[in-house]
Amino acid sequence: DGGITQSPKYLFRKEGQNVTLSCEQNLNHDAMYWYRQDPGQGLRLIYYSQIVNDFQKGDIAEGYSVSREKKESFPLTVTSAQKNPTAFYLCASSHGGNSNQPQHFGDGTRLSIL
Amino acid sequence: AQSVSQHNHHVILSEAASLELGCNYSYGGTVNLFWYVQYPGQHLQLLLKYFSGDPLVKGIKGFEAEFIKSKFSFNLRKPSVQWSDTAEYFCAVTSLNSGGYQKVTFGTGTKLQVIP
């Protein structure tokens, strides 16, 4: 079954620690995205990548970093510079190059601060 | 700048009532419009989309939406809701930016609660 796998489902971070959220897709999609979902604020775009070895900042990229070394993988690192990291993080993918393509979402990772 | 507004944050309806959720967007160029749904405990999934042609689009589970260009709106409708429609609904708009990248913007979501 094709889809997007996010891990872990729950993650706890200590103050000052970097943590990495995993996102893998086997849909052969070119484009991948990371969103942060907070109550009452909907989904806000953190980073996106249209092709391997290329990525762009979204609306709230500060305190986050990404890499895209493989087409199927788009890990997100929440750095210690992100002062309010507690949120639900969603990864998505789509066929790239055309804005009429819908996004496919993973089940999300809930990050909390200890 | 591209933006999406969903004015209804929380809607409570009885079963068999009709539903209309508002979505307005702002963008000067060509856009594609989507509605996504997130059922409790499940991942976000596509409900319907519009990118050209007939402005009235039909999606899964009896939902439909009408694109009204003059009003910059893409409201979601269903004639008769069911308890199983209880979920959070997100409107989204996409466009291609000058670099050829797909720019995606989501609304803040509307929580629909259907009472049996």
mmCIF file of C-alpha atoms in Angstrom:
data_model
loop_
_atom_site.group_PDB
_atom_site.id
_atom_site.type_symbol
_atom_site.label_atom_id
_atom_site.label_comp_id
_atom_site.label_asym_id
_atom_site.label_seq_id
_atom_site.Cartn_x
_atom_site.Cartn_y
_atom_site.Cartn_z
ATOM 1 C CA ASP A 1 0.000 0.000 0.000
ATOM 2 C CA GLY A 2 1.418 3.369 -1.007
ATOM 3 C CA GLY A 3 1.511 6.121 1.537
ATOM 4 C CA ILE A 4 3.399 8.380 3.871
ATOM 5 C CA THR A 5 4.955 7.127 7.089
ATOM 6 C CA GLN A 6 5.818 9.500 9.898
ATOM 7 C CA SER A 7 7.737 8.439 12.958
ATOM 8 C CA PRO A 8 7.659 8.526 15.838
ATOM 9 C CA LYS A 9 3.996 9.117 16.625
ATOM 10 C CA TYR A 10 4.865 10.841 19.902
ATOM 11 C CA LEU A 11 8.123 12.585 20.720
ATOM 12 C CA PHE A 12 9.366 14.353 23.808
ATOM 13 C CA ARG A 13 12.136 16.903 23.763
ATOM 14 C CA LYS A 14 14.202 18.336 26.556
ATOM 15 C CA GLU A 15 15.011 22.014 26.640
ATOM 16 C CA GLY A 16 17.994 22.827 24.433
ATOM 17 C CA GLN A 17 17.823 19.566 22.523
ATOM 18 C CA ASN A 18 17.481 19.047 18.789
ATOM 19 C CA VAL A 19 15.089 16.342 17.624
ATOM 20 C CA THR A 20 14.462 14.891 14.179
ATOM 21 C CA LEU A 21 11.090 13.809 12.835
ATOM 22 C CA SER A 22 11.062 11.214 10.104
ATOM 23 C CA CYS A 23 8.912 11.274 6.964
ATOM 24 C CA GLU A 24 9.089 8.585 4.273
ATOM 25 C CA GLN A 25 6.856 8.181 1.211
ATOM 26 C CA ASN A 26 6.577 5.403 -1.347
ATOM 27 C CA LEU A 27 4.221 7.241 -3.687
ATOM 28 C CA ASN A 28 7.031 8.294 -6.016
ATOM 29 C CA HIS A 29 6.056 11.921 -5.416
ATOM 30 C CA ASP A 30 8.526 14.649 -6.251
ATOM 31 C CA ALA A 31 7.241 17.242 -3.784
ATOM 32 C CA MET A 32 7.228 16.934 0.005
ATOM 33 C CA TYR A 33 6.062 19.303 2.721
ATOM 34 C CA TRP A 34 6.192 19.838 6.462
ATOM 35 C CA TYR A 35 3.381 21.561 8.321
ATOM 36 C CA ARG A 36 2.796 22.496 11.908
ATOM 37 C CA GLN A 37 -0.770 22.216 13.196
ATOM 38 C CA ASP A 38 -1.787 24.194 16.272
ATOM 39 C CA PRO A 39 -5.323 24.503 17.644
ATOM 40 C CA GLY A 40 -7.201 27.318 15.939
ATOM 41 C CA GLN A 41 -4.363 28.061 13.532
ATOM 42 C CA GLY A 42 -4.806 25.386 10.924
ATOM 43 C CA LEU A 43 -1.774 24.102 9.046
ATOM 44 C CA ARG A 44 1.214 26.367 8.651
ATOM 45 C CA LEU A 45 3.934 25.512 6.165
ATOM 46 C CA ILE A 46 7.425 25.048 7.607
ATOM 47 C CA TYR A 47 9.483 23.805 4.654
ATOM 48 C CA TYR A 48 8.831 22.235 1.284
ATOM 49 C CA SER A 49 10.863 20.482 -1.360
ATOM 50 C CA GLN A 50 10.016 20.052 -5.015
ATOM 51 C CA ILE A 51 12.988 17.884 -5.953
ATOM 52 C CA VAL A 52 15.885 16.054 -4.361
ATOM 53 C CA ASN A 53 18.626 18.255 -2.909
ATOM 54 C CA ASP A 54 16.429 21.341 -3.055
ATOM 55 C CA PHE A 55 14.067 22.825 -0.488
ATOM 56 C CA GLN A 56 12.421 26.138 0.280
ATOM 57 C CA LYS A 57 11.399 27.905 3.468
ATOM 58 C CA GLY A 58 7.714 28.111 4.171
ATOM 59 C CA ASP A 59 5.915 30.631 6.342
ATOM 60 C CA ILE A 60 7.384 29.580 9.712
ATOM 61 C CA ALA A 61 10.823 28.106 8.981
ATOM 62 C CA GLU A 62 12.699 29.718 11.882
ATOM 63 C CA GLY A 63 14.021 27.143 14.328
ATOM 64 C CA TYR A 64 13.627 24.256 11.891
ATOM 65 C CA SER A 65 15.862 22.575 9.326
ATOM 66 C CA VAL A 66 15.334 19.916 6.671
ATOM 67 C CA SER A 67 17.234 17.815 4.173
ATOM 68 C CA ARG A 68 16.194 16.035 0.992
ATOM 69 C CA GLU A 69 18.930 13.603 0.086
ATOM 70 C CA LYS A 70 16.526 10.983 -1.248
ATOM 71 C CA LYS A 71 13.262 11.350 -3.121
ATOM 72 C CA GLU A 72 11.356 9.270 -0.593
ATOM 73 C CA SER A 73 12.660 10.935 2.570
ATOM 74 C CA PHE A 74 12.238 14.430 4.008
ATOM 75 C CA PRO A 75 13.305 14.575 7.683
ATOM 76 C CA LEU A 76 12.565 17.649 9.786
ATOM 77 C CA THR A 77 14.837 18.746 12.621
ATOM 78 C CA VAL A 78 13.361 20.897 15.361
ATOM 79 C CA THR A 79 16.296 22.804 16.754
ATOM 80 C CA SER A 80 16.784 24.358 20.163
ATOM 81 C CA ALA A 81 16.217 27.725 18.478
ATOM 82 C CA GLN A 82 12.528 26.897 18.101
ATOM 83 C CA LYS A 83 11.138 28.423 21.271
ATOM 84 C CA ASN A 84 7.665 26.955 21.091
ATOM 85 C CA PRO A 85 8.023 23.533 19.504
ATOM 86 C CA THR A 86 5.062 21.822 21.165
ATOM 87 C CA ALA A 87 2.709 21.050 18.282
ATOM 88 C CA PHE A 88 1.416 18.423 15.904
ATOM 89 C CA TYR A 89 3.651 18.036 12.849
ATOM 90 C CA LEU A 90 2.315 16.786 9.540
ATOM 91 C CA CYS A 91 4.277 15.642 6.519
ATOM 92 C CA ALA A 92 2.714 15.609 3.061
ATOM 93 C CA SER A 93 3.685 14.828 -0.508
ATOM 94 C CA SER A 94 2.327 15.474 -3.974
ATOM 95 C CA HIS A 95 3.232 15.149 -7.619
ATOM 96 C CA GLY A 96 5.377 18.191 -8.267
ATOM 97 C CA GLY A 97 5.390 20.800 -10.970
ATOM 98 C CA ASN A 98 1.682 21.490 -11.075
ATOM 99 C CA SER A 99 -0.374 23.230 -8.435
ATOM 100 C CA ASN A 100 -3.553 21.242 -9.149
ATOM 101 C CA GLN A 101 -2.170 18.121 -7.510
ATOM 102 C CA PRO A 102 -3.638 17.257 -4.100
ATOM 103 C CA GLN A 103 -1.447 16.479 -1.145
ATOM 104 C CA HIS A 104 -1.272 13.159 0.634
ATOM 105 C CA PHE A 105 -0.694 13.329 4.375
ATOM 106 C CA GLY A 106 0.952 11.181 6.987
ATOM 107 C CA ASP A 107 -0.539 10.445 10.409
ATOM 108 C CA GLY A 108 1.559 13.095 12.127
ATOM 109 C CA THR A 109 4.003 13.359 15.013
ATOM 110 C CA ARG A 110 3.038 15.025 18.265
ATOM 111 C CA LEU A 111 6.005 16.789 19.846
ATOM 112 C CA SER A 112 5.989 17.837 23.480
ATOM 113 C CA ILE A 113 8.538 19.551 25.690
ATOM 114 C CA LEU A 114 9.651 17.944 28.933
ATOM 115 C CA ALA B 1 0.239 37.387 -0.663
ATOM 116 C CA GLN B 2 -1.931 34.310 -0.778
ATOM 117 C CA SER B 3 -4.350 33.740 2.112
ATOM 118 C CA VAL B 4 -7.376 31.647 3.037
ATOM 119 C CA SER B 5 -10.149 32.496 5.490
ATOM 120 C CA GLN B 6 -12.550 30.080 7.093
ATOM 121 C CA HIS B 7 -14.928 32.109 9.178
ATOM 122 C CA ASN B 8 -16.740 29.258 10.918
ATOM 123 C CA HIS B 9 -14.467 27.774 13.529
ATOM 124 C CA HIS B 10 -16.942 25.422 15.151
ATOM 125 C CA VAL B 11 -20.272 24.297 13.721
ATOM 126 C CA ILE B 12 -22.818 22.099 15.482
ATOM 127 C CA LEU B 13 -25.638 20.533 13.474
ATOM 128 C CA SER B 14 -28.259 17.888 13.983
ATOM 129 C CA GLU B 15 -28.330 14.919 11.644
ATOM 130 C CA ALA B 16 -30.142 15.604 8.350
ATOM 131 C CA ALA B 17 -29.471 19.338 8.587
ATOM 132 C CA SER B 18 -27.868 21.057 5.607
ATOM 133 C CA LEU B 19 -24.275 22.199 5.782
ATOM 134 C CA GLU B 20 -22.423 25.106 4.263
ATOM 135 C CA LEU B 21 -18.877 25.946 5.338
ATOM 136 C CA GLY B 22 -17.397 29.180 4.112
ATOM 137 C CA CYS B 23 -13.998 29.580 2.473
ATOM 138 C CA ASN B 24 -12.635 32.785 0.993
ATOM 139 C CA TYR B 25 -9.222 33.263 -0.513
ATOM 140 C CA SER B 26 -7.107 36.127 -1.724
ATOM 141 C CA TYR B 27 -4.656 35.859 -4.583
ATOM 142 C CA GLY B 28 -4.238 37.826 -7.772
ATOM 143 C CA GLY B 29 -3.487 34.978 -10.144
ATOM 144 C CA THR B 30 -4.626 31.496 -11.051
ATOM 145 C CA VAL B 31 -5.354 29.261 -8.107
ATOM 146 C CA ASN B 32 -6.417 25.721 -7.445
ATOM 147 C CA LEU B 33 -8.771 25.074 -4.557
ATOM 148 C CA PHE B 34 -9.153 22.102 -2.257
ATOM 149 C CA TRP B 35 -11.160 20.906 0.683
ATOM 150 C CA TYR B 36 -9.548 18.385 3.010
ATOM 151 C CA VAL B 37 -11.153 16.528 5.896
ATOM 152 C CA GLN B 38 -9.642 15.124 9.067
ATOM 153 C CA TYR B 39 -11.847 12.557 10.795
ATOM 154 C CA PRO B 40 -11.093 11.895 14.475
ATOM 155 C CA GLY B 41 -7.958 9.814 14.771
ATOM 156 C CA GLN B 42 -7.315 9.744 11.037
ATOM 157 C CA HIS B 43 -4.992 11.584 8.708
ATOM 158 C CA LEU B 44 -5.996 14.478 6.501
ATOM 159 C CA GLN B 45 -7.533 13.373 3.246
ATOM 160 C CA LEU B 46 -8.803 15.040 0.110
ATOM 161 C CA LEU B 47 -12.539 15.742 -0.046
ATOM 162 C CA LEU B 48 -12.674 17.537 -3.392
ATOM 163 C CA LYS B 49 -10.748 19.919 -5.605
ATOM 164 C CA TYR B 50 -11.267 22.535 -8.292
ATOM 165 C CA PHE B 51 -8.750 23.648 -10.879
ATOM 166 C CA SER B 52 -10.763 24.380 -14.040
ATOM 167 C CA GLY B 53 -14.053 23.754 -15.822
ATOM 168 C CA ASP B 54 -17.409 23.417 -14.089
ATOM 169 C CA PRO B 55 -17.278 25.599 -10.963
ATOM 170 C CA LEU B 56 -19.531 23.153 -9.108
ATOM 171 C CA VAL B 57 -17.423 20.202 -8.081
ATOM 172 C CA LYS B 58 -18.543 17.040 -6.387
ATOM 173 C CA GLY B 59 -16.445 15.119 -3.925
ATOM 174 C CA ILE B 60 -16.671 12.035 -1.802
ATOM 175 C CA LYS B 61 -19.490 11.245 0.625
ATOM 176 C CA GLY B 62 -22.016 13.595 -0.978
ATOM 177 C CA PHE B 63 -20.040 16.793 -0.509
ATOM 178 C CA GLU B 64 -19.855 19.486 -3.149
ATOM 179 C CA ALA B 65 -18.298 22.926 -3.450
ATOM 180 C CA GLU B 66 -18.882 25.880 -5.708
ATOM 181 C CA PHE B 67 -16.126 28.128 -6.952
ATOM 182 C CA ILE B 68 -17.382 31.707 -7.338
ATOM 183 C CA LYS B 69 -14.531 33.681 -8.845
ATOM 184 C CA SER B 70 -16.157 37.083 -8.366
ATOM 185 C CA LYS B 71 -16.503 36.440 -4.646
ATOM 186 C CA PHE B 72 -13.167 34.637 -4.224
ATOM 187 C CA SER B 73 -15.114 31.890 -2.507
ATOM 188 C CA PHE B 74 -15.142 28.099 -2.494
ATOM 189 C CA ASN B 75 -17.839 27.106 -0.011
ATOM 190 C CA LEU B 76 -18.390 23.491 0.936
ATOM 191 C CA ARG B 77 -21.930 22.112 1.034
ATOM 192 C CA LYS B 78 -23.804 18.965 1.875
ATOM 193 C CA PRO B 79 -27.624 18.747 1.750
ATOM 194 C CA SER B 80 -28.000 16.368 4.682
ATOM 195 C CA VAL B 81 -25.233 15.653 7.182
ATOM 196 C CA GLN B 82 -24.685 12.422 9.052
ATOM 197 C CA TRP B 83 -23.090 11.744 12.413
ATOM 198 C CA SER B 84 -20.122 10.244 10.546
ATOM 199 C CA ASP B 85 -19.408 13.675 9.028
ATOM 200 C CA THR B 86 -18.125 14.856 12.398
ATOM 201 C CA ALA B 87 -14.598 16.014 11.555
ATOM 202 C CA GLU B 88 -12.416 19.036 10.974
ATOM 203 C CA TYR B 89 -12.551 20.557 7.500
ATOM 204 C CA PHE B 90 -9.774 22.558 5.900
ATOM 205 C CA CYS B 91 -9.904 24.728 2.826
ATOM 206 C CA ALA B 92 -6.646 25.164 0.891
ATOM 207 C CA VAL B 93 -5.430 27.146 -2.076
ATOM 208 C CA THR B 94 -2.401 26.434 -4.231
ATOM 209 C CA SER B 95 -0.625 28.401 -6.898
ATOM 210 C CA LEU B 96 2.713 28.351 -8.646
ATOM 211 C CA ASN B 97 5.133 31.016 -7.518
ATOM 212 C CA SER B 98 7.612 32.774 -9.784
ATOM 213 C CA GLY B 99 10.187 30.062 -9.182
ATOM 214 C CA GLY B 100 7.809 27.368 -10.373
ATOM 215 C CA TYR B 101 7.202 26.054 -6.868
ATOM 216 C CA GLN B 102 3.781 25.065 -5.618
ATOM 217 C CA LYS B 103 2.740 27.476 -2.894
ATOM 218 C CA VAL B 104 0.129 25.983 -0.563
ATOM 219 C CA THR B 105 -1.918 27.861 2.002
ATOM 220 C CA PHE B 106 -4.433 26.289 4.365
ATOM 221 C CA GLY B 107 -7.285 27.887 6.238
ATOM 222 C CA THR B 108 -7.561 27.600 10.003
ATOM 223 C CA GLY B 109 -10.109 24.808 9.780
ATOM 224 C CA THR B 110 -13.744 24.314 10.811
ATOM 225 C CA LYS B 111 -14.714 21.718 13.361
ATOM 226 C CA LEU B 112 -18.052 20.159 12.510
ATOM 227 C CA GLN B 113 -19.946 18.304 15.191
ATOM 228 C CA VAL B 114 -23.058 16.417 14.109
ATOM 229 C CA ILE B 115 -25.476 15.457 16.833
ATOM 230 C CA PRO B 116 -27.463 12.253 16.308
#
